[in-house]
Every structure is written in structure tokens, then in C-alpha cells.
Amino acid sequence: MQWETVIGLEVHTQLATRSKIFSGSSTAFGAAPNTQASAVDIALPGVLPVLNRGAVECAIKFGLAIGATLNRVNVFDRKSYFYPDLPKGYQISQLARPIVEGGALKIVVGDTERTIHLTRAHMEEDAGKSLHEDFQGMTGIDLNRAGTPLLEIVSEPEMRSSAEAVAYARALHTLVTWIGICDGNMQEGSFRVDANVSVRPLGQAELGTRREIKNLNSFRFLQQAIDYEVRWQIETLEDGGRIEQATVLFDADRGETRMMRSKEEAHDYRYFPDPDLLPVKLDEDWIEAVRATLPELPVAMQARFQNDYGVSAYDAAVLTGSRALADYFETAAKACGQGKLAANWVMGELSAALNKAELDIAQSPVSAAHLGALIARIQDGTLSGKLAKQVFDGLWEGAGEVDAIIEARGLKQMSDSGELEKIIDEVLAANPKSVDEFRSGKDKAFNALVGQVMKASKGRANPAQVNERLKAKLQ
Amino acid sequence: MPETSLSALAAQLAAKQISSRELAQAYLDRIAALNPSINAFITVDAEKTLAEAAAADALIAAGQAGPLTGVPIAHKDIFCTDGWLTTCGSKMLHNFIAPYDAHVIQRFKAAGMPSLGKTNMDEFAMGSSNETSYFGAVKNPWNTAYVPGGSSGGAAACVAARMAPAATGTDTGGSIRQPAALCGITGLKPTYGLVSRFGMIAFASSLDQAGPMAPSAEDCALLLNVMTGFDPNDSTSLDREKEDYARDLDKPLAGLRVGLPREFFAAGLNSEVAAAVEAAVTELKKLGATTVDISLANSRLAIPVYYVLAPAEASSNLSRFDGVRYGYRAPEYGNLDDMYSKTRAQGFGAEVKRRILIGAYVLSHGYYDAYYLQAQKIRRLIADDFNAAFKTCDVILGPTAPGTAFKLGEKSGDPVEMYLNDLYTIPANLAGLPGMSLPCGFDAQGLPIGLQLVGNYFSEAKMLNVAHQYQRATDWHSRMPTNL
């Protein structure tokens, strides 16, 4: 039987506000346990939440960026369950009236572009952390994270493979960091993914029973966990078993998902509107003021890159993989006036070097302005592609400005035809055998002669010019 | 103990006829003498009180006194008080010392009013008799075999016995007004949102409101001036211009339209209470008021609605008492779930548990629409009734409670019988309206009777005016128990 995989993702993004969503405590990562937990965060008797407008503005930005509906009146609800790192015994979240509904995100898998629709995005507070390792036989509670603002972003179950799920998660990651509402740091838990996975016989309209894989904190784990889960579900069904609705965890060491709780053990969260908080009202002025702070979005920028710089749709998509990369490209392209060449260099030489050094675009030792200057020297014929790579190496090492490196290392392409003529004459004189072979019809000999000329010029000769002059001399 | 109003005490302090320390000491002495038989206080700390009084004396000496600087006050043990035990009447918080002051406490401190201590109350403000307190029942000063009402029973009793010149209370379904009525004092629950709830331990957040309790309406007006004001720490606090609640006290009542809801004078009302309230209406007419028959038809549903909504919110508000971070934790337990259930089973009393169970039930999956949502709709209808009524009258008048104080233990075995005590007070909480109770007579056994005024939103000054004019014409509010 042929099976179809159905995936929907719920992504918790930590909003990049300085203070918590309902208190003035700092949200900075890595402080000593419980040093960023105020009376409100630890839920002392009598304390009350006060909404951080900055968190609401992050949610508005997101809604605008995905073309969603912003609910002009949205409501915070209490979601109740007992756990030691949940100080109030309830989490303040949004159930019935979330701030964002609908919207869509474009993803590209291979050559195929797809649109994934979003169900909703809602604001909520994070819980604290339970530390089971550090205390023998006991559990430590760190409430620094309690009350950190989150935007939970829920997709429709529209993805059909782990590759699509990863592409969606990456596109979402790009967007939330692009618009500056999330730092995107997955190691620190700023971007956590839950995957709802089910399978069904291909062609069946009805969805299969889903299992939810919780808390995947890397794209690789997302892919592995879904692949494992899909295999497991298909095998189970093909062996005549049934899938029970459940929440599972991914064990990265063993590459397996394992049951956390069944549907029967699922909580009754007893949601109801939080009487301590007024409904959040968004007026048009506020929305427009937030809209004015939005940067140009990836989709708009892709269209502009194709238009202004003549790059392909694929290249435009790659170049807008992050705002830093897009900004880098555009700076370089403007500096040299050569969009396509700049795209090739950014996606080719620069990306390769960065990958090799495990550096981010923001950490690139070669600045966009330098790369632009380098490309300009290719364009004006000063440098050949090959020489340019040597100059690039110089820039990477921090050897100075482009022209200074060219000068210091003698990398200027030979523009004096007299000098080239002289070298060609010398090479022809020194290689009579190759000259004879060429004249007797062996084309390969010509290439050998070109190589000799280039070598003798230390790579500075213009290859096209060498070809042309050599041919003329041999005829 | 001098039988004096807050304004008279303030005048004596300002004239340096008495110091705040001397005044505080006099009240502390009376507390020491009477509290063993009344049990109105959970915590008394003479050293702290006298230190605060000394600070007030310094302010007076420096010419920096406000209108009530140096006048001491007792605080309900529901308000968090920096450095004082704050128990909320529960074993769950029997050892909890708050690291901060509630907004209301901050305001009284800023006004230079020393605290006389923390008053007893029904556990987590759940009760109408003060019998649910972990620290024992409070006795009614008029007859110690009777309850003082609740949940602000300690506050009402300490004022009635003049162990304090005034007290703070809180009112979720009548917890200021009903004990004020049963103890023969004046108490006011302001419009919801006028007094910050920050630092006031939550029972039912959408209903809870703090207010003043004192012998007279004039006293309450002065206290309200201290208590009210916008607080950015409470999202439901109203950002309004500050007003002087005493400004209209002396206005004549000519032309006042008093609405009499026929449902509040129907079956179930004790005849002595009815007679006293009707006599008060006659008195107001003499002062120039006219009466209007009104109907609050949906108020008959107030108790069932309240006993869905208040427990729903309470079940959630009380979830934080889990033994993890503060308060009581069961001494022995197996695993985490066992720690939770033992801690909460041992830390909460029966009434609190009953309401948590009701609340969790009405919010649970499959019941939410039938109970919680339905109750919210009726809540709106009850508020609509009031809105319609205030088109034809300025203030609504009726009994505060269906009867006078009952004997200790008389109703504690029957929760529904107990809940009916708040029949007339709950509608104002559901609508968010201001309500007050003031003394209007005594029954044959010498137990006080209270009448209730309910005003439109933000009409506290008008209500206080009506009450003050009534109190100028009568002396019910200045009578004191003589048996102590």
C-alpha cells in the first residue's frame, strides 16, 4: 500500500522583548537560577499580571508579515495544570480568541514552491525549568524563564514530508528573525518545534490518528524524528496495529520517538478567560505604527532582487535566506553594480569559505564593501576570476583593501600587450615540439601552450587575450 | 475608649492633644483586653504598631501630616503586608510572611496610618460567618454566642468593639457589607476597579474589591479617599481622576429618588429586618427623598450564578498554593502528585475545598458552556437590570442580609443555607456596582440590623451623602455593645 504523510507544526518562538510578558523581570538567557524571577514570576499571593506591549507588537508584526487576520479584540485565557515549574498552577495563554489567525508562508523544496497556510498564532508565557540532573533524588526549579513571552505559531496540516516540514520550519525561522521578533537561537530554546504527524493510505480524505512529537530544537532532529515516526506508524499499521493519539518525545541519541503520555492521560486544561487581564484591543493607529517598523519582507525582497539585480528566482530565494545575507548581498551588489556576479560570489566563494570556517554571514571576515570592490576589479578587467580568488583569500586573511592586495601581491591582470607578446614569443620558442604538434592537427597541444603562457605570466595574463594572440601567432 | 470619629481623632492628633503612639497604645490595650473573647485579630505586633505610630508622630511634628496621619487602622489578613504574617485565614499560609505591601497597605502607610494588626477572616474570604478561619471563629461583640458575619468578620468585630477606629475589608459577594450589618457598623464596597487588587490575595478576581469599614459613613468617605487611585500593577484598576468622597456629605437629600427593589422585600426576609429597613425609608422621606418601585428580576439568579463564577475563578486562583515555593507543605509524601494532594488536602479547609471542586467541575471539558458561559450571560442580565433601574432612581435601598446575626454553628452544617445570607449583596458584585451597609436598628435580641445602598458606577460620593444624612438624623451607628 502507498502511504501519505501528513504533518502540521506548532512552533514556540521566544519573543525578543527585554522584559517578561507580564512582569518587569529581564528575559536575558543564562543568569544564575531564580535571579530573574520577581514576585509576579514566582506567583506570590496577591500579585497580578500586567501585559508587556512590546510582546503584543511582536505578534502584530508577525501577523502583518504573513498576511494574517489580526483580531482587533483578543483575549488571554488561563490554561490550568499542576507542575512545579508552573508557579501559578496555570499558564496565561490564548485559546478562543488568539491575536493572529490565518496567513500563509511560501516554502521551496527542490524545484517546487508551495504555500503552507497557518491556523493561528497566539501569545503566551513560558514556564520555568525543572532541573533533574543537578540534585540527587530531588528536582531543582529555576523560574528565570517563567513568564518569558512566546508566540505559538500553528500551521495547518499541509506538509507531506519531513523535507517540507523542515522547509516550513526554516522559512518560519527566517521570517521571525528577519522581522526581529525572535533571536532564533535554537540551542537556547528560542525556537522550539512540535510536530503533529499522521499517515493515511494515499488518496484517503480522512486524516489518520496523529501523534505529537514535542520540543524538537534543531532542524536535523525535526527531520530525523518525523522520518522515524512515519516509518514507525506505517510499520505499525501494516502489521495490523492501530495508532493511538499520543504525545511523544524524540530521543536524539537513539534516533527514536518514545511515548510521553497517551490521550487518556491528557490534561483537562479547564481554560477560561483570565479575569486579571483585560481583552487586548488593537486599534488601526497602533497596527499602522507597528507596520511602519517592519523591514522589507523576504518575498518582496526576492521580487526586487530579480528585478533590480537580474538574479534568478532560485538565487533570490537563497539570498534572502536571512536578513543578514540579503543585506550583505545588496551592499556588495550596489558597490560593484554587478548583481549577478555579486550573487555568484556570495553564494559561491563566500558561502563555501564561511561554511568551511563554520562562520555566520554576520561574522564574515570579508565585508560586503570589500567583496563589492573585488567584483568591480573583475568587471573592469583588472582581475581575472582566478586572480580574484587570490585577492579574496587576501581579504579573508585581513590583508587590507582590494587594490592594496592587488598591488602588494602583483596580481594585476596583464594589460600591456607588449609584455604578453614577449611572453608568448618566449613560450613558442621554448616549446617547438608543441608548436609542431599543433600545426599537425593536435588541438591538445594548443591548450598546453596556453597553460605555459599563463604560468609564465604568473596567472596575470588575460586568458581570452592569450587565446586570441596565440592563435594569431600560430596561423 | 473614646467614642470618636476619624475626623475628631485626626483633629486631636493635629492639635497634639494626643500622640499617635498614645492612641495606638490605647487601642492595643483594648485589643489585649477584648481580643481573647472576640478573636478578631490573627496577628498583633505592638512593637511594629508603635514604631509606625512614632513615625506618624514625627510627620505630625514636622508639619507633614495628611488628613488621617497618626490614626491607626486594622487590616484584613487578606492584604500582603511586608514583614507581617499574611495568612488569609488559612493553614495553607499559616507561616507566610509577605516580602511586599499590597497597594492598599502602601496607601495607608503613605497616609501615615499605623497598622494595629491583621484581622481574622473566613479562609480565603470564603464564608459568611467567619467560622471557616483556620485561626478559629470570630465572635460577634454584641453577643459572643453569635457570628459576626463574614468574610471580613474580624474587621467588622474589631470596629464594633472599638478595638480599632477603622478597618480594611474586602468584598467578593458581600464580605464587607454583610459583617458590617451583623456587627452594626458602616462598610462600603466601591465600584469594581476603584481600589487596586494588587497584593490582595485573590478569591474571585472579577468580583473582589477592597473597601473601608468604620462606625460611620463620614469615616468611610475619609478612608476611601486614602484607598482609591489608579495602580499600574493592576490591569483592572481604573485610571480616573482622583475625587474627594467627602465632598457631598452635607448635601441635603431633597429630590433624592430611592429605588426599592420589590424582590429584596419578598419572602425569606426576616420581619424585624424588614420593619427596620422600612423605618429607615420613612426617615429618608422625612429628609426629602422620594421612593420608586423598581424590579431586579434577574437577581433571583444571583446566588447560582455567583456559585458558578466565584468558585471557577477561585479554583484557578488557589492553584498556586501547591507547597512548592511557600506556605504549607505536607510533612510526608511519596511522589510529586502525592505531595500536591496531601499538601492541599491538609492545607485547605472544607469550604475552600468545596469551592475548588465546584470551580474545577464547572470549568472542565464538556461542562464549561453549560455552567461558566451560561453564568456569564446571566451576569450580564443582572447588570442590565441595574442599568434600567438607575434610569428611574439615584440609589437603590434594601436590607443588607435577610436576617440578623445567627448563632455560631447554626448554619455551618448547611452550605446552601449559609450562601443565602448573601442573597442581597451578591448582585452588586456581579454588576461591579458600589454597595454599602449601614446600621438601621436592632432586633428584639439586641442584634444589629443593616440596610444596604447600591449606587450606580462611581456614585460613591452620592451614596455616602445619603448615608451621612441618615446618620445625622439617627444614632444607630454610634451605639456600642455594652456587654464587653
XYZ file of C-alpha atoms in Angstrom, chain A residues 120-472:
353
model
C -3.208 30.810 14.192
C -0.551 32.381 16.363
C -1.132 33.273 19.984
C 0.764 34.935 22.803
C 1.555 33.056 25.976
C 4.039 32.880 28.822
C 6.742 30.262 29.105
C 7.098 28.038 32.168
C 10.238 27.721 34.291
C 12.672 24.838 34.136
C 12.860 21.685 36.217
C 16.459 20.619 36.771
C 16.585 16.895 37.397
C 20.309 16.286 36.970
C 21.977 18.544 39.493
C 20.231 17.418 42.645
C 20.460 13.840 43.815
C 16.976 12.448 44.300
C 15.440 15.907 44.094
C 14.346 18.340 41.440
C 15.563 21.925 41.288
C 13.268 24.646 39.995
C 14.616 27.620 38.034
C 11.959 30.240 37.369
C 14.127 32.611 35.305
C 12.310 31.501 32.148
C 8.853 31.629 33.762
C 6.896 34.447 32.138
C 9.116 34.775 29.071
C 6.895 35.848 26.174
C 6.201 33.266 23.498
C 4.327 33.327 20.231
C 2.991 29.865 19.479
C 2.593 29.549 15.718
C 0.350 26.737 14.492
C 0.284 25.561 10.882
C -2.424 23.701 9.053
C -1.592 20.005 8.489
C -0.424 20.742 4.972
C 3.070 19.313 4.853
C 3.542 15.941 3.194
C 7.134 15.035 4.008
C 9.837 15.693 6.543
C 11.589 17.772 3.875
C 8.555 20.031 3.596
C 8.294 20.269 7.367
C 11.922 21.307 7.595
C 11.496 23.799 4.737
C 8.496 25.306 6.529
C 10.331 25.460 9.848
C 13.314 27.105 8.154
C 11.136 29.619 6.333
C 9.411 30.446 9.613
C 12.758 30.735 11.372
C 13.977 33.080 8.635
C 10.854 35.209 8.926
C 10.746 35.618 12.714
C 14.420 36.520 12.862
C 14.048 38.708 9.758
C 11.357 40.842 11.357
C 13.302 40.866 14.606
C 10.699 39.309 16.888
C 12.860 36.307 17.840
C 16.598 35.765 18.098
C 16.136 32.313 16.563
C 18.642 30.686 18.891
C 17.575 27.064 18.857
C 20.175 25.844 21.383
C 18.793 28.271 23.955
C 15.235 27.233 23.164
C 14.167 30.425 21.433
C 12.625 28.425 18.575
C 11.102 25.054 19.539
C 9.122 22.845 17.235
C 6.346 20.324 17.976
C 5.376 18.133 15.024
C 1.951 16.544 14.638
C 2.458 13.533 12.417
C -0.009 11.064 10.923
C -0.136 8.778 7.916
C -3.030 7.634 5.731
C -3.457 5.466 2.626
C -2.739 7.622 -0.406
C -5.996 9.014 -1.743
C -7.898 8.749 1.545
C -9.530 12.045 2.501
C -9.850 11.350 6.204
C -6.791 12.109 8.335
C -5.053 9.326 10.211
C -4.615 9.449 14.001
C -1.809 11.816 14.867
C 0.968 11.643 17.379
C 2.646 14.827 18.536
C 6.444 14.916 18.784
C 7.363 17.520 21.389
C 10.203 20.001 21.701
C 12.453 19.469 18.698
C 15.231 22.010 18.931
C 17.083 21.528 15.639
C 16.075 21.118 12.014
C 18.070 17.891 11.875
C 16.173 16.409 14.815
C 12.921 17.546 13.213
C 13.760 15.625 10.069
C 15.006 12.542 11.931
C 12.089 12.469 14.321
C 9.492 12.744 11.555
C 11.230 10.136 9.405
C 11.377 7.714 12.314
C 7.798 8.430 13.357
C 6.438 7.967 9.827
C 8.275 4.647 9.438
C 7.009 3.513 12.829
C 3.409 4.465 12.078
C 3.434 2.740 8.662
C 5.008 -0.406 10.099
C 2.524 -0.451 12.937
C -0.411 -0.134 10.542
C 0.989 -2.663 8.082
C 1.449 -5.138 10.935
C -2.270 -4.742 11.627
C -1.848 -2.402 14.598
C -3.599 0.872 15.392
C -2.189 4.296 16.077
C -3.347 5.772 19.380
C -3.333 9.525 19.800
C -0.341 10.380 21.971
C 2.375 12.821 22.816
C 5.888 11.508 22.196
C 9.449 12.663 22.760
C 12.346 12.257 20.355
C 15.401 10.556 21.780
C 18.175 12.026 19.672
C 20.789 9.541 20.932
C 18.780 6.525 19.826
C 17.054 8.250 16.917
C 13.655 7.098 18.185
C 10.416 8.620 19.348
C 9.024 7.391 22.620
C 5.686 7.730 24.340
C 5.304 10.559 26.864
C 1.569 10.353 27.535
C -1.467 8.798 25.928
C -4.729 10.551 25.121
C -6.258 9.125 28.299
C -3.568 10.823 30.345
C -4.066 14.123 28.542
C -4.857 17.047 30.838
C -8.200 18.801 31.043
C -6.774 22.304 30.987
C -10.003 23.986 32.177
C -9.419 27.060 30.030
C -11.299 30.235 30.901
C -10.669 33.951 30.244
C -8.137 35.409 32.689
C -10.082 37.868 34.858
C -6.858 39.667 35.811
C -6.282 40.877 32.252
C -8.486 42.996 30.044
C -9.125 41.892 26.454
C -6.321 43.202 24.236
C -7.661 45.814 21.842
C -5.747 46.613 18.664
C -6.694 49.867 17.039
C -5.769 50.830 13.492
C -3.310 53.508 14.618
C -1.370 51.012 16.662
C -1.312 48.452 13.866
C -0.164 51.053 11.332
C 2.539 52.326 13.677
C 3.832 48.771 14.013
C 3.567 48.190 10.271
C 5.816 51.212 9.744
C 8.566 49.494 11.754
C 8.517 46.348 9.604
C 11.524 45.857 7.331
C 11.039 44.854 3.691
C 9.875 41.235 3.839
C 11.660 38.303 2.174
C 9.019 37.793 -0.510
C 9.072 41.453 -1.554
C 12.838 41.478 -1.455
C 13.055 38.380 -3.672
C 10.955 40.063 -6.335
C 13.059 43.191 -6.107
C 16.340 41.272 -6.345
C 15.133 39.586 -9.530
C 14.041 42.902 -10.903
C 16.886 45.174 -9.813
C 19.838 42.808 -9.985
C 18.734 40.326 -12.612
C 19.234 37.302 -10.368
C 17.190 34.128 -10.850
C 14.203 33.239 -8.673
C 16.222 30.466 -7.083
C 19.147 32.770 -6.332
C 16.797 35.403 -4.929
C 15.326 32.796 -2.572
C 18.785 31.696 -1.410
C 19.999 35.273 -0.969
C 17.002 36.101 1.239
C 17.692 33.125 3.489
C 18.375 35.619 6.229
C 18.229 39.360 6.543
C 21.972 39.486 7.183
C 22.682 37.564 3.983
C 20.271 39.698 1.957
C 21.777 42.894 3.337
C 25.265 41.592 2.595
C 24.363 40.728 -0.969
C 22.687 44.031 -1.618
C 25.587 46.037 -0.229
C 28.059 44.108 -2.359
C 25.851 44.325 -5.449
C 25.447 48.078 -5.052
C 29.184 48.570 -4.503
C 30.071 46.899 -7.776
C 26.943 47.443 -9.838
C 27.063 43.770 -10.836
C 24.120 41.916 -9.309
C 24.587 38.557 -10.977
C 28.323 38.481 -10.354
C 27.758 39.519 -6.743
C 25.159 36.755 -6.335
C 27.600 34.197 -7.732
C 30.351 35.326 -5.396
C 28.122 35.459 -2.310
C 26.558 32.068 -2.972
C 29.795 30.541 -4.287
C 33.182 31.539 -2.984
C 31.975 33.382 0.123
C 29.438 30.768 1.253
C 31.937 27.977 0.729
C 34.573 29.798 2.766
C 32.097 30.595 5.527
C 30.849 27.018 5.649
C 34.354 25.703 5.831
C 35.205 28.049 8.679
C 31.787 27.421 10.309
C 31.067 31.106 10.346
C 27.833 33.009 10.002
C 27.419 35.710 7.358
C 27.471 38.290 10.128
C 30.909 37.024 11.143
C 32.342 37.098 7.623
C 35.960 38.313 7.621
C 35.318 39.749 4.154
C 32.991 42.720 4.299
C 30.302 43.296 1.696
C 32.023 46.521 0.661
C 35.306 44.676 0.099
C 33.608 41.954 -1.895
C 31.905 44.637 -3.992
C 35.239 46.330 -4.645
C 36.732 42.990 -5.619
C 33.931 42.306 -8.089
C 34.370 45.786 -9.534
C 38.015 44.912 -10.279
C 36.889 41.812 -12.136
C 34.408 43.845 -14.082
C 36.940 46.466 -15.148
C 39.343 43.766 -16.285
C 41.934 44.388 -13.604
C 41.435 40.885 -12.271
C 40.693 37.569 -13.846
C 38.408 35.193 -11.953
C 41.418 33.225 -10.870
C 43.327 36.266 -9.632
C 40.192 37.484 -7.940
C 40.163 34.313 -5.840
C 43.665 35.094 -4.660
C 42.605 38.623 -3.768
C 39.606 37.124 -1.939
C 41.984 34.965 0.070
C 43.906 38.122 0.906
C 40.741 39.848 2.055
C 39.805 36.799 4.144
C 43.193 36.954 5.846
C 42.652 40.634 6.562
C 45.499 41.789 4.327
C 43.824 45.128 3.642
C 41.921 46.845 0.838
C 41.361 45.200 -2.539
C 43.642 47.473 -4.552
C 46.366 47.292 -1.932
C 46.333 43.498 -2.053
C 46.425 43.526 -5.848
C 49.373 45.875 -5.715
C 51.275 44.151 -2.938
C 50.883 40.675 -4.415
C 51.325 41.739 -8.013
C 48.015 40.278 -9.050
C 47.024 42.851 -11.644
C 45.893 41.268 -14.863
C 48.360 41.947 -17.647
C 47.020 44.785 -19.714
C 50.241 45.660 -21.575
C 50.045 43.741 -24.864
C 53.750 44.185 -25.468
C 54.586 42.237 -22.333
C 52.192 39.449 -23.346
C 53.635 39.318 -26.861
C 57.044 38.894 -25.362
C 55.993 36.030 -23.134
C 54.178 34.295 -25.999
C 57.230 34.556 -28.194
C 59.397 33.088 -25.474
C 56.981 30.205 -24.871
C 56.758 29.402 -28.595
C 60.493 29.450 -28.847
C 60.918 27.171 -25.852
C 58.285 24.634 -26.988
C 58.919 23.816 -30.642
C 57.512 20.322 -30.155
C 54.116 21.595 -29.092
C 54.080 24.063 -31.934
C 54.738 21.266 -34.431
C 52.088 19.052 -32.876
C 49.508 21.807 -33.084
C 50.315 22.534 -36.660
C 49.983 18.829 -37.484
C 46.437 18.930 -36.128
C 46.666 18.094 -32.436
C 44.398 20.578 -30.690
C 45.541 19.468 -27.278
C 48.922 20.998 -27.896
C 47.283 24.415 -28.058
C 45.997 24.069 -24.532
C 49.430 23.110 -23.315
C 50.812 26.280 -24.870
C 48.094 28.407 -23.232
C 48.982 26.800 -19.911
C 52.640 27.617 -20.416
C 51.842 31.265 -21.197
C 49.613 31.579 -18.147
C 52.292 30.003 -15.994
C 54.958 32.282 -17.376
C 52.703 35.289 -16.641
C 52.104 34.021 -13.127
C 48.405 33.924 -13.904
C 48.211 37.598 -14.639
C 47.593 37.214 -18.349
C 44.044 37.538 -19.553
C 43.129 34.022 -20.754
C 40.925 35.279 -23.576
C 43.679 37.535 -24.781
C 46.213 34.713 -24.588
C 43.950 32.503 -26.686
C 43.489 35.162 -29.262
C 47.133 36.196 -29.541
C 48.433 32.657 -29.557
C 46.050 31.615 -32.317
C 47.111 34.604 -34.378
